[in-house]
CSV table of C-alpha atoms in Angstrom, one decimal:
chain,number,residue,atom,x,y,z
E,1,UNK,CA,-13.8,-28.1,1.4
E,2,UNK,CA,-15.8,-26.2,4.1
E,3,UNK,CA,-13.0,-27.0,6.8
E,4,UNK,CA,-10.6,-24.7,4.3
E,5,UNK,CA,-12.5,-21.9,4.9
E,6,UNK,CA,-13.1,-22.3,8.5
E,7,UNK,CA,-9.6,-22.2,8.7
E,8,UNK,CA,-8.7,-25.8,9.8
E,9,UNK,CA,-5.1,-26.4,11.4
E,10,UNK,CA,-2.9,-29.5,10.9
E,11,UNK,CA,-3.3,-31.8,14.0
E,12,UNK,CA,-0.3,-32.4,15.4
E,13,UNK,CA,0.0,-35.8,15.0
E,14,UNK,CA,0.9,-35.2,11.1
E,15,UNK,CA,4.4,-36.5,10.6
E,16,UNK,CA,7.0,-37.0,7.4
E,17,UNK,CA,9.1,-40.6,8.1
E,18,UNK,CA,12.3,-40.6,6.3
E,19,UNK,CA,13.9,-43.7,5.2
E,20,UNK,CA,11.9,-45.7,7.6
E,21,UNK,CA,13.0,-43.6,10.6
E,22,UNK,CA,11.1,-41.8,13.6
E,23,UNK,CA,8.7,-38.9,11.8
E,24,UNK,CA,9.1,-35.6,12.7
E,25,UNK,CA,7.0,-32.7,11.9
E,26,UNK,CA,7.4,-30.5,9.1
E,27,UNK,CA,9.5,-27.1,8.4
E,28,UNK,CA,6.2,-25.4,10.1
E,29,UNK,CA,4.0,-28.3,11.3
E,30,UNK,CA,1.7,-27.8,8.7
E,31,UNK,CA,2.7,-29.0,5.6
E,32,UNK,CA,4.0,-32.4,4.0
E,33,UNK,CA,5.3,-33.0,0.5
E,34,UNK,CA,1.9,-35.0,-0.6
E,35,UNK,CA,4.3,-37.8,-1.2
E,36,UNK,CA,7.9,-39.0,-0.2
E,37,UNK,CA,10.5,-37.9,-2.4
E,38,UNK,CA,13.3,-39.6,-0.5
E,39,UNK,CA,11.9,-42.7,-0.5
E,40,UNK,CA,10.3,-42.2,3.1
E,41,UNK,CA,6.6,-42.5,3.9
E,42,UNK,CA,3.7,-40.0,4.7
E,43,UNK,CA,2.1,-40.0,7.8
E,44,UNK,CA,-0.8,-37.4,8.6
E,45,UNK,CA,-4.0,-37.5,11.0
E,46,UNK,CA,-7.1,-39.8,8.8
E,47,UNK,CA,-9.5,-37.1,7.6
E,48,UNK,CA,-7.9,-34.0,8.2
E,49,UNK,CA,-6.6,-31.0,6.3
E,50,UNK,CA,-3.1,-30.3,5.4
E,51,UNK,CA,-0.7,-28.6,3.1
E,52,UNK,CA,2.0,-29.6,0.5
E,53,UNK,CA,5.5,-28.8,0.9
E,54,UNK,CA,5.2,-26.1,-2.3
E,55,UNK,CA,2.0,-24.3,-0.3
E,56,UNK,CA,-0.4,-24.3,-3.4
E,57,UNK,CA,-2.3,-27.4,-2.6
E,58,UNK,CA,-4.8,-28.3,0.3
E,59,UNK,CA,-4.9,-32.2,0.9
E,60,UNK,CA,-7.5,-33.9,3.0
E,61,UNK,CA,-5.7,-37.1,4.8
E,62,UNK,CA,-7.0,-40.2,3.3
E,63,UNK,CA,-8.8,-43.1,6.1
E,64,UNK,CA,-5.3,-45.1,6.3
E,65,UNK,CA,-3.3,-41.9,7.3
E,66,UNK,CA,-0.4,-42.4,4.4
E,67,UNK,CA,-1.2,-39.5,1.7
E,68,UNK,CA,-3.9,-37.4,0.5
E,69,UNK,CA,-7.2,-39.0,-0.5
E,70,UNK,CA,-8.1,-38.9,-3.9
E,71,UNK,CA,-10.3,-36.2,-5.5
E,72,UNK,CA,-10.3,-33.9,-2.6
E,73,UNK,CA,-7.3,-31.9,-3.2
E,74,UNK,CA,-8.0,-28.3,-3.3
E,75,UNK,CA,-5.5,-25.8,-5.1
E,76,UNK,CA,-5.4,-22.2,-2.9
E,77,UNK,CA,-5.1,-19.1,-5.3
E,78,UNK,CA,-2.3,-17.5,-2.8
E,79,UNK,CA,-0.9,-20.3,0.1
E,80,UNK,CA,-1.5,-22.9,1.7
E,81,UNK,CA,-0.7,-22.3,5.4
E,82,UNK,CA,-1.9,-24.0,8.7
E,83,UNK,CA,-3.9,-26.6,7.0
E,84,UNK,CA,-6.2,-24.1,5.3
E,85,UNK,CA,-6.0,-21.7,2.3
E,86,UNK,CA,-4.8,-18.0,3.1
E,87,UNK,CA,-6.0,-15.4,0.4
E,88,UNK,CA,-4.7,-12.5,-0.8
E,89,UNK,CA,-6.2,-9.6,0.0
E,90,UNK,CA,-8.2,-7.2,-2.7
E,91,UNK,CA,-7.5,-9.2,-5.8
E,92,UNK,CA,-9.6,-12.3,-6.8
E,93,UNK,CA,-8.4,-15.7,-6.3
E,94,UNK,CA,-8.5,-16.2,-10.1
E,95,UNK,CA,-6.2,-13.3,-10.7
E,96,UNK,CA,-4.0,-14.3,-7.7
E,97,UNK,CA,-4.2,-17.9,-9.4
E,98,UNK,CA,-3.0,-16.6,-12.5
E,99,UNK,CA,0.3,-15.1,-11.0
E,100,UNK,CA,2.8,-17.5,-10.8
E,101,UNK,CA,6.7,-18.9,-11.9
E,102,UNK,CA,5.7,-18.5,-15.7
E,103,UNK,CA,6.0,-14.4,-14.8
E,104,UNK,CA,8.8,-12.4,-15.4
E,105,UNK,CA,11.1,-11.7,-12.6
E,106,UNK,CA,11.8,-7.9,-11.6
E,107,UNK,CA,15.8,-7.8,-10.9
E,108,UNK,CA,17.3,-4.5,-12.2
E,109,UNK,CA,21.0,-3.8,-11.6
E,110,UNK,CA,21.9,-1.3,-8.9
E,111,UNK,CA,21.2,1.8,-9.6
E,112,UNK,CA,18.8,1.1,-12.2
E,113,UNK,CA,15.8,3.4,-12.0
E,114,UNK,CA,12.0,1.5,-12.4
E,115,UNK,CA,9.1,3.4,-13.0
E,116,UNK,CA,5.1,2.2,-12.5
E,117,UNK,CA,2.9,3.8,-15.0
E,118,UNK,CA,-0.5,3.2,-16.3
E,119,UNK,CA,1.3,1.1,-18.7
E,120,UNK,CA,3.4,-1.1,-16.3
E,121,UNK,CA,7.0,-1.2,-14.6
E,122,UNK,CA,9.1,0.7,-17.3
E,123,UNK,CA,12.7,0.3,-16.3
E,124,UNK,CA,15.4,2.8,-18.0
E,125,UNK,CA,17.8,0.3,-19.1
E,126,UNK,CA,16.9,-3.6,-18.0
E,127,UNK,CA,14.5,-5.1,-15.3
E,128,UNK,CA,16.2,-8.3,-15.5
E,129,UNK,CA,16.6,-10.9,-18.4
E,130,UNK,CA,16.4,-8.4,-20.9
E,131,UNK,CA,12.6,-7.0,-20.3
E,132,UNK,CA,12.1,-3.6,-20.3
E,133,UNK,CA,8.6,-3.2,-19.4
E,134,UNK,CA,5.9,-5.8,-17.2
E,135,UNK,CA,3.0,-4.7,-18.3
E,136,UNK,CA,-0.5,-5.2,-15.6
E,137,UNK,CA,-2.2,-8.5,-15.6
E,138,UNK,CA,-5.6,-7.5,-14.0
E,139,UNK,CA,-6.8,-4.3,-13.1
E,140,UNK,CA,-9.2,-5.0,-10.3
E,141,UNK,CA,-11.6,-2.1,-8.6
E,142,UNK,CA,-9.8,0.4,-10.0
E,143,UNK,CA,-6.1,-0.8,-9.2
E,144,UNK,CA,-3.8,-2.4,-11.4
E,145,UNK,CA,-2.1,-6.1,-10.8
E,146,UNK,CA,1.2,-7.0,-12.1
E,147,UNK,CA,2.6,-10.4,-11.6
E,148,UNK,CA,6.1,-11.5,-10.6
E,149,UNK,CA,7.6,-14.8,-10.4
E,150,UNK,CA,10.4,-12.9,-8.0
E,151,UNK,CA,11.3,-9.3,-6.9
E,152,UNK,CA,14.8,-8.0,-5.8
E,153,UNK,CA,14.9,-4.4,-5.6
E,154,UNK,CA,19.2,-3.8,-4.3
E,155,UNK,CA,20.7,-1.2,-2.7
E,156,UNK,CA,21.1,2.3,-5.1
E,157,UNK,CA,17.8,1.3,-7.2
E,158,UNK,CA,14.7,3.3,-7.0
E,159,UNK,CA,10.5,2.4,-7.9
E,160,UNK,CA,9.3,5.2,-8.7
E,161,UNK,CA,4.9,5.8,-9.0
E,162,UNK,CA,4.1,8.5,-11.3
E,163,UNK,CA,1.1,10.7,-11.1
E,164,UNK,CA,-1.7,9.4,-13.2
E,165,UNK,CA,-0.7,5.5,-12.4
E,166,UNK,CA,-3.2,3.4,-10.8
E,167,UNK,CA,-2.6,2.3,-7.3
E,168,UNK,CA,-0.2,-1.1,-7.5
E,169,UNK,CA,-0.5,-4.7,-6.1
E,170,UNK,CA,2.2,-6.9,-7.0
E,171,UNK,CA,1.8,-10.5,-6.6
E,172,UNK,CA,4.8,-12.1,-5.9
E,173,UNK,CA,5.3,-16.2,-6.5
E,174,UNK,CA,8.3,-16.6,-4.8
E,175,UNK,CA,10.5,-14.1,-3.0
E,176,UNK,CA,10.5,-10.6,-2.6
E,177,UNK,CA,13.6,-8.6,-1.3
E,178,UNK,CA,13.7,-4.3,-1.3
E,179,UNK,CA,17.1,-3.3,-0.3
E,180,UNK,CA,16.3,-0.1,-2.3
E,181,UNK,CA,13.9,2.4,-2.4
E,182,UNK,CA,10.0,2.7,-3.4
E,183,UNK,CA,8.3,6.1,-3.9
E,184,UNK,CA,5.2,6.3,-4.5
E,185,UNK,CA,4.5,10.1,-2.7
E,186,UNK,CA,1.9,12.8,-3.8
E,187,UNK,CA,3.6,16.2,-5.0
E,188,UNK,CA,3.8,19.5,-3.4
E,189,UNK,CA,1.4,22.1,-4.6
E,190,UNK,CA,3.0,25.7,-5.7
E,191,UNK,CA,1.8,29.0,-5.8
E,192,UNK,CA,0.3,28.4,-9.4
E,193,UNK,CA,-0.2,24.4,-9.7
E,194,UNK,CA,-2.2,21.5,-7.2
E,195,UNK,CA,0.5,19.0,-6.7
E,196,UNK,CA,-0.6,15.5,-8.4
E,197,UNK,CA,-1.1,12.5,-5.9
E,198,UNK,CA,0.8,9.4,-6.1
E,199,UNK,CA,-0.8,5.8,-8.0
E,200,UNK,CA,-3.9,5.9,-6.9
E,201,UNK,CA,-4.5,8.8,-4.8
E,202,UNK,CA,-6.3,12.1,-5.0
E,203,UNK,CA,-4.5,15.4,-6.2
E,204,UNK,CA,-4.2,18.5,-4.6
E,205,UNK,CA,-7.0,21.3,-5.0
E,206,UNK,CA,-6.6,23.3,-7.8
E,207,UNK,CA,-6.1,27.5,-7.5
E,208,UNK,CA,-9.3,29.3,-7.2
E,209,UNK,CA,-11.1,30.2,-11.0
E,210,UNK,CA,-11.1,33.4,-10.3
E,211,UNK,CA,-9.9,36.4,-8.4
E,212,UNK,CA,-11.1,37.1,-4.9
E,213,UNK,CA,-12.7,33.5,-5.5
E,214,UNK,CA,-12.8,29.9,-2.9
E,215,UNK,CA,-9.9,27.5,-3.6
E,216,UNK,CA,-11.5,24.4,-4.6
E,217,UNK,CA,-11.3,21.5,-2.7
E,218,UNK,CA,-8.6,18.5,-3.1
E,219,UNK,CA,-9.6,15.1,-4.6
E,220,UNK,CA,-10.4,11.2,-2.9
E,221,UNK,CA,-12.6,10.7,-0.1
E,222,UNK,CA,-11.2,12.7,2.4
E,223,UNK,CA,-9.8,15.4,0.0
E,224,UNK,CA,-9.6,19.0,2.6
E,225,UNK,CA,-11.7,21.4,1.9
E,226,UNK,CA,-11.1,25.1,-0.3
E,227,UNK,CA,-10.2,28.0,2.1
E,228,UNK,CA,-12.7,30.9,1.0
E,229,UNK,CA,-12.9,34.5,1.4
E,230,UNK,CA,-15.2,36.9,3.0
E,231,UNK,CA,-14.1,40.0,2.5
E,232,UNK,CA,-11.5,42.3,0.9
E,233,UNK,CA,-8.3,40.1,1.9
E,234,UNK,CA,-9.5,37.9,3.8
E,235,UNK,CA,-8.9,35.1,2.3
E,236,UNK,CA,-8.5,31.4,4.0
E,237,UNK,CA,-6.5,28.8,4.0
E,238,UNK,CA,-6.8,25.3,2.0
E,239,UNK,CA,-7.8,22.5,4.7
E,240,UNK,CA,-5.6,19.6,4.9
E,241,UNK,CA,-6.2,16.2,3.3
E,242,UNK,CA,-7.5,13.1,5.2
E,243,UNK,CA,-7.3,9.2,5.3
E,244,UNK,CA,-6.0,7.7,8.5
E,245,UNK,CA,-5.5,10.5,10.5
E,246,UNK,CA,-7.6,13.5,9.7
E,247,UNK,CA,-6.1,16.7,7.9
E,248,UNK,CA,-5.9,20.1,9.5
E,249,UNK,CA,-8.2,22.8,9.0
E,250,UNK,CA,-6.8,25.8,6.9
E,251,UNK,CA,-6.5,29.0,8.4
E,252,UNK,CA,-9.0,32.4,8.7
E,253,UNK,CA,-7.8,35.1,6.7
E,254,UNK,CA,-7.8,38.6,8.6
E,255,UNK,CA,-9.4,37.0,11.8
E,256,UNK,CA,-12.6,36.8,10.0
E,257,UNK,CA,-14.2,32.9,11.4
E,258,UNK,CA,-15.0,30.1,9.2
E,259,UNK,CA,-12.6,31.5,6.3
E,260,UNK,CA,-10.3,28.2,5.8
E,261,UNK,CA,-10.6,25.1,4.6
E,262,UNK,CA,-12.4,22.1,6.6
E,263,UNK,CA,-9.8,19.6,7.2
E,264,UNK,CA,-10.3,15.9,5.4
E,265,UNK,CA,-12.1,13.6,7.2
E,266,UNK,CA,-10.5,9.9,7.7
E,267,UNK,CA,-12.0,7.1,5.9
E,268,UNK,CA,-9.5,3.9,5.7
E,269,UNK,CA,-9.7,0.7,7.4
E,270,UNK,CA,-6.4,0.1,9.4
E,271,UNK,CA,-6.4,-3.7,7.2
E,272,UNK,CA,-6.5,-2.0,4.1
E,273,UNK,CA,-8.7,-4.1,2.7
E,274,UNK,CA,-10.0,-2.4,0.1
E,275,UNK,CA,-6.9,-0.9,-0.4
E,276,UNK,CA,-6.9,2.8,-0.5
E,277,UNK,CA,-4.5,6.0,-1.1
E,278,UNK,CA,-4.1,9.2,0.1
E,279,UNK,CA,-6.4,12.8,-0.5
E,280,UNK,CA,-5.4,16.1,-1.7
E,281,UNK,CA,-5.4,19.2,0.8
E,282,UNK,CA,-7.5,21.7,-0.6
E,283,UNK,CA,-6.4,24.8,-2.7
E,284,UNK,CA,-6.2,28.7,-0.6
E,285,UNK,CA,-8.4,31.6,-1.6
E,286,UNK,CA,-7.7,34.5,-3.3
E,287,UNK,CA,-7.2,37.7,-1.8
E,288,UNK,CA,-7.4,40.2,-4.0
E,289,UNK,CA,-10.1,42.3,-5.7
E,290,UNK,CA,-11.9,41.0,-8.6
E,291,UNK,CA,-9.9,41.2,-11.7
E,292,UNK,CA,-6.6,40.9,-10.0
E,293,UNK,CA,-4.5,37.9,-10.6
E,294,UNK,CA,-5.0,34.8,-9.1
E,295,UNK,CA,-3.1,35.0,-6.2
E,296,UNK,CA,-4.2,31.4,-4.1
E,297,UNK,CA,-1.9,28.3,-3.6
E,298,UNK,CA,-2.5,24.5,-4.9
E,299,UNK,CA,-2.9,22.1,-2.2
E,300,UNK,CA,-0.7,18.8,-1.9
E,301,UNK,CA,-1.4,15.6,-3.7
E,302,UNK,CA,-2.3,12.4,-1.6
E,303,UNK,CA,0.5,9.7,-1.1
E,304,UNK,CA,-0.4,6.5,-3.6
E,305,UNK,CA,-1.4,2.9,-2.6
E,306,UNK,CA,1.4,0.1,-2.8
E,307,UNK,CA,0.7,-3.9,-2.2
E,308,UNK,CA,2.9,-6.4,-2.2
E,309,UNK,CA,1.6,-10.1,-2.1
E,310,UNK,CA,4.0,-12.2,-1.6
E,311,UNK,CA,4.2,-15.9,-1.3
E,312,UNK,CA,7.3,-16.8,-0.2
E,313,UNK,CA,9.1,-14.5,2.3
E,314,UNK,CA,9.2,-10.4,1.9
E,315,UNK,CA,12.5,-8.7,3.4
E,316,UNK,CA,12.5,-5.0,3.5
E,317,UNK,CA,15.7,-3.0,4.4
E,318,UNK,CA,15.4,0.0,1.9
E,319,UNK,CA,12.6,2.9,2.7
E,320,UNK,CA,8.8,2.4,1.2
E,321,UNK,CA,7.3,5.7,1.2
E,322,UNK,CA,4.0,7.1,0.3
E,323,UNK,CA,4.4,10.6,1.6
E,324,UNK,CA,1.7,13.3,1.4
E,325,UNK,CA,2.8,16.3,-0.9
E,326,UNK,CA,3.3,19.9,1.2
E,327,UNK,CA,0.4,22.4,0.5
E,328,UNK,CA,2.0,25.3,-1.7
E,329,UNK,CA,3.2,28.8,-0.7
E,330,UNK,CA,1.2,31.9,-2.2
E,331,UNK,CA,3.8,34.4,-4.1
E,332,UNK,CA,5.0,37.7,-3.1
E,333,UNK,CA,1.4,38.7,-1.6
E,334,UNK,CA,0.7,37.1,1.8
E,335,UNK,CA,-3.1,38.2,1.4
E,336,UNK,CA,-4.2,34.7,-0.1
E,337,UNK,CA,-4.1,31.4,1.5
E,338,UNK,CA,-1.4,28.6,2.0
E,339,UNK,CA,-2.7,25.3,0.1
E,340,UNK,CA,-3.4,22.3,2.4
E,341,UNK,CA,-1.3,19.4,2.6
E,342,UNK,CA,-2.2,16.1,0.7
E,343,UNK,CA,-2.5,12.8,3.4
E,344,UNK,CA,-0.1,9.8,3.4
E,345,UNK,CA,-1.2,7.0,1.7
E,346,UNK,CA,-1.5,3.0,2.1
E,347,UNK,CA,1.1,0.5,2.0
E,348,UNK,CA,-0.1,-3.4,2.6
E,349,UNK,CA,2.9,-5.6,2.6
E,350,UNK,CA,1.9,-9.1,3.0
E,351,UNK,CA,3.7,-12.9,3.1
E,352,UNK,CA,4.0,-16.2,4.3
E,353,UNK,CA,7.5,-14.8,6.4
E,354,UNK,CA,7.8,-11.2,6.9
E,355,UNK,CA,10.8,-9.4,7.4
E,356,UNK,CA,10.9,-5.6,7.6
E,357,UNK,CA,13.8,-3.6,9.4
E,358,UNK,CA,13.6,-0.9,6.9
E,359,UNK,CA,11.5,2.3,6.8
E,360,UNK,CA,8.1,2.3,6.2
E,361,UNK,CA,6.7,6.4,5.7
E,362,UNK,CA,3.3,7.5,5.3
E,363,UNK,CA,3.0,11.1,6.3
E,364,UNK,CA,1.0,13.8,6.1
E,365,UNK,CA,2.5,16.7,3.5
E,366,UNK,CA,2.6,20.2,5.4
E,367,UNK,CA,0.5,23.1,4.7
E,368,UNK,CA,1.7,26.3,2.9
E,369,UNK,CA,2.0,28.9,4.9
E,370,UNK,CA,0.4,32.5,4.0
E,371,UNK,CA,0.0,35.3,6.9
E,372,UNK,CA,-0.6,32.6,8.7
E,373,UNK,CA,1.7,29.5,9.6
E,374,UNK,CA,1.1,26.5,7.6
E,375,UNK,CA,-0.1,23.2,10.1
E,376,UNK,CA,2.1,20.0,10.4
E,377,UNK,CA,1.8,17.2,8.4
E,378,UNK,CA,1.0,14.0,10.5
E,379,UNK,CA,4.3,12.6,11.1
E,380,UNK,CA,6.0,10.9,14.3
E,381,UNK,CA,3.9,10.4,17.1
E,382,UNK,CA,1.2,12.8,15.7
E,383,UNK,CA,-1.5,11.1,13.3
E,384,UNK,CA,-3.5,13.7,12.2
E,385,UNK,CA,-2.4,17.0,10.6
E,386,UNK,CA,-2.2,20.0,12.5
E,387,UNK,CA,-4.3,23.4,11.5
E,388,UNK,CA,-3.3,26.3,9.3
E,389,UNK,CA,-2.1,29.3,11.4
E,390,UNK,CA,-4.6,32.6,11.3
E,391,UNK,CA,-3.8,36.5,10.3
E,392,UNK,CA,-4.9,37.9,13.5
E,393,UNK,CA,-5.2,41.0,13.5
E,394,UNK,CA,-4.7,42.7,10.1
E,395,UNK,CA,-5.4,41.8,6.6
E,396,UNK,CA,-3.9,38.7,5.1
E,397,UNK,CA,-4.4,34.9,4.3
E,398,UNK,CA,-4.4,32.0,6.3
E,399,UNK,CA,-2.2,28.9,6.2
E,400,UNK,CA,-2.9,26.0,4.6
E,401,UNK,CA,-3.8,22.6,7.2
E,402,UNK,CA,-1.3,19.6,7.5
E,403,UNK,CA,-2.8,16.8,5.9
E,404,UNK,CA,-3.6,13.3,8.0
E,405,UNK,CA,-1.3,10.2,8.3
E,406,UNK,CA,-1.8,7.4,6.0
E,407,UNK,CA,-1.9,3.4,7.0
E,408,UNK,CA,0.5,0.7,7.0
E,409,UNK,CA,-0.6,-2.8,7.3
E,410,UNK,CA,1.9,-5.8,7.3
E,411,UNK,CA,-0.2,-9.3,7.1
E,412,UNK,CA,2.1,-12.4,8.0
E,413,UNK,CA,2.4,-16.0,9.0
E,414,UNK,CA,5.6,-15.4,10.9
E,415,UNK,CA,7.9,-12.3,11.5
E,416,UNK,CA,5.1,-9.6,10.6
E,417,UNK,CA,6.5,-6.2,12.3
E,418,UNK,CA,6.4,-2.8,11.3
E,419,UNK,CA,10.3,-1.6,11.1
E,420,UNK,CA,10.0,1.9,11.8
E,421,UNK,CA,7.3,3.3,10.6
E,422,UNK,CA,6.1,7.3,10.6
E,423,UNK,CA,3.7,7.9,11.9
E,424,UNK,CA,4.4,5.6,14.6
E,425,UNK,CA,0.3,4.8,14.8
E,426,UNK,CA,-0.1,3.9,11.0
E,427,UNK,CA,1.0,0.6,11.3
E,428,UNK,CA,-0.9,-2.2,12.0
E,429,UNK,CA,-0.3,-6.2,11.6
E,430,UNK,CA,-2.3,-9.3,11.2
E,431,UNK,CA,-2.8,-12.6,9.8
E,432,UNK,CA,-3.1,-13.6,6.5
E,433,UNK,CA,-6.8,-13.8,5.1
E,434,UNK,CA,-8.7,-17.0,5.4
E,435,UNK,CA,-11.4,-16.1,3.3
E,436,UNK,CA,-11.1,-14.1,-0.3
């Protein structure tokens, strides 16, 4: 079937006649029931592609134009759209293949609280029909797949992603509806901890090992860099974290140059395919004296990575976030430096129909401010994170950088649109793919 995957349409000339009536073309033009169920007749152009009413199933019109001909039907792993298989994107056809109305269905009650962990979606009470936990069907490249025959997240009910969890791609058979809430954000660092990052993404940078020591550097690709110190207090802050937008640098610490952090660099593709999640800002130095305690703060964690394939049609009214965590706040002492914000992370939502009116928020977490201010997280009309303020003059540490926006990506046949989305320039939409 090379005209599948040169994405061949339906010609227009492909028709359904009911009850020996006038044919008219299907719900999209593009697809036909492989067979009259109401005792009409098929009509479709001799020789060419098109798609079954249930969207699984690729036929190639037979010579007399009145069904599929035999032994040339081609079952597509995700949909069958347009006359030509559409794939989901970063998960094997097999394992997209594998996910269909045999799976449980996720419908907890209002208010119910789910949770994804490395060992599935863990509800508190009942996910609907009496499960308790979904566990993952595939764990592709480092993410984790979980199957769904439907989804319906209501109003009052909250997914949660803990720290630790792989990133998430849900495969969806029929519909998907989020009316609730979906967090999947990286934590705030402290003046003693890194903050974790959400499924997927990298944590924060951990406190310096020692006193009047660099901060180290936060995790994933674009993870900010350790402020470091010079001097007797002068002690930088933690750079910001990057992956759409770039993070902020940190701070100098007493106006000496090249003290804080290098900001996260941006590394994502706007399609999210692969699919990828946020960085951890990087940790402040310490400013104190050798021997003195510890004094530099934990950078934020990266937001987590979130897909949802769907094949039916997605509706989103609730908020999806995958927020950066803030960069933490040294204690009493302003000599050491503010930890760097973690970046936003990915969110791919993609369907045959696509409606989102609901909030889709992938910021950058702020930096922790020392002697110095700590930058702005990306968030708005500002994608990348904003530096770490400076102790100019005097002795002191710097603030920690805001760390870079993360990337929203809705793929659709029909209706695909962003909702309102911070930052305003994460969000990008497309097709569906029509190769794996």
């Amino acid at each position: 079937m090379a005209c599948a995957a040169a994405g061949c349409r339906l010609p227009a000339a492909f028709v359904r006649s009911s009850d020996g009536g006038a044919g008219a073309p299907d719900a999209a033009g593009t697809t036909d029931s492989g067979g009259a169920t109401d005792g009409g007749t098929i009509t479709c152009a001799p020789s060419q592609p098109y798609c079954d009413a249930n969207g699984r199933t690729l036929h190639t019109c037979n010579a007399t134009g009145d069904g599929p001909a035999p032994g040339q039907d081609t079952p597509c792993s995700f949909v069958c759209v347009g006359g030509a298989c559409n794939f989901a994107s970063n998960v094997p056809p097999a394992d997209v293949s594998a996910c269909d109305d045999t799976a449980p269905a996720l419908a907890p009650a209002p208010g119910e609280q789910v949770h994804w962990t490395a060992a599935g979606l863990t509800c508190n009470t009942d996910c609907g029909g009496g499960v308790t936990t979904i566990p993952p069907a595939a764990t592709p490249s480092g993410f984790a797949v979980v199957c769904l025959a439907a989804l319906d997240l209501p109003a009052g009910t909250t997914l949660t992603g803990d720290a630790g969890a792989p990133g998430l791609i849900v495969v969806v058979d029929g519909d998907a509806t989020i009316a609730g809430d979906v967090v999947f954000d990286g934590a705030a660092g402290t003046s003693t901890t890194p903050g974790d990052g959400g499924p997927g993404a990298g944590a924060g940078g951990s406190l310096p090992s020692c006193s009047g020591c660099a901060g180290m550097g936060g995790a994933g690709p674009g993870g900010g860099g350790g402020g470091s110190r010079l001097t007797l207090d002068e002690a930088g802050g933690g750079g910001g974290g990057g992956h759409g937008g770039t993070g902020g640098a940190g701070g100098e610490g007493g106006g000496t140059p090249t003290t804080g952090g290098a900001g996260g660099v941006a590394y994502a593709v706007t399609s999210l395919a692969p699919l990828s999640a946020g960085s951890g800002g990087g940790a402040g130095a310490d400013g104190f004296l050798p021997g003195a305690t510890v004094g530099g703060a934990g950078g934020g964690g990266g937001g987590g990575a979130l897909q949802l394939s769907v094949r039916g049609t997605l509706t989103v009214g609730g908020v999806v976030s995958a927020r950066g965590g803030a960069g933490g706040t040294p204690g009493a002492f302003a000599d050491h430096g503010g930890g760097g914000g973690g970046s936003g992370g990915g969110v791919l939502l993609e369907a045959r129909t696509a409606a989102v009116t609901g909030s889709l928020v992938v910021d950058g977490g702020a930096g922790g401010p020392s002697g110095g201010s700590g930058g702005a997280g990306a968030a708005g009309s500002a994608f990348a994170g904003s530096p770490g303020g400076a102790t100019i003059p005097g002795n002191g540490g710097g603030g920690g950088g805001g760390g870079g926006g993360g990337l929203v990506r809705v793929n659709a046949v029909s209706g695909a649109g962003c909702g309102t989305v911070s930052p305003t320039a994460a969000c990008t939409t497309g097709a569906l793919r029509l190769v794996p």
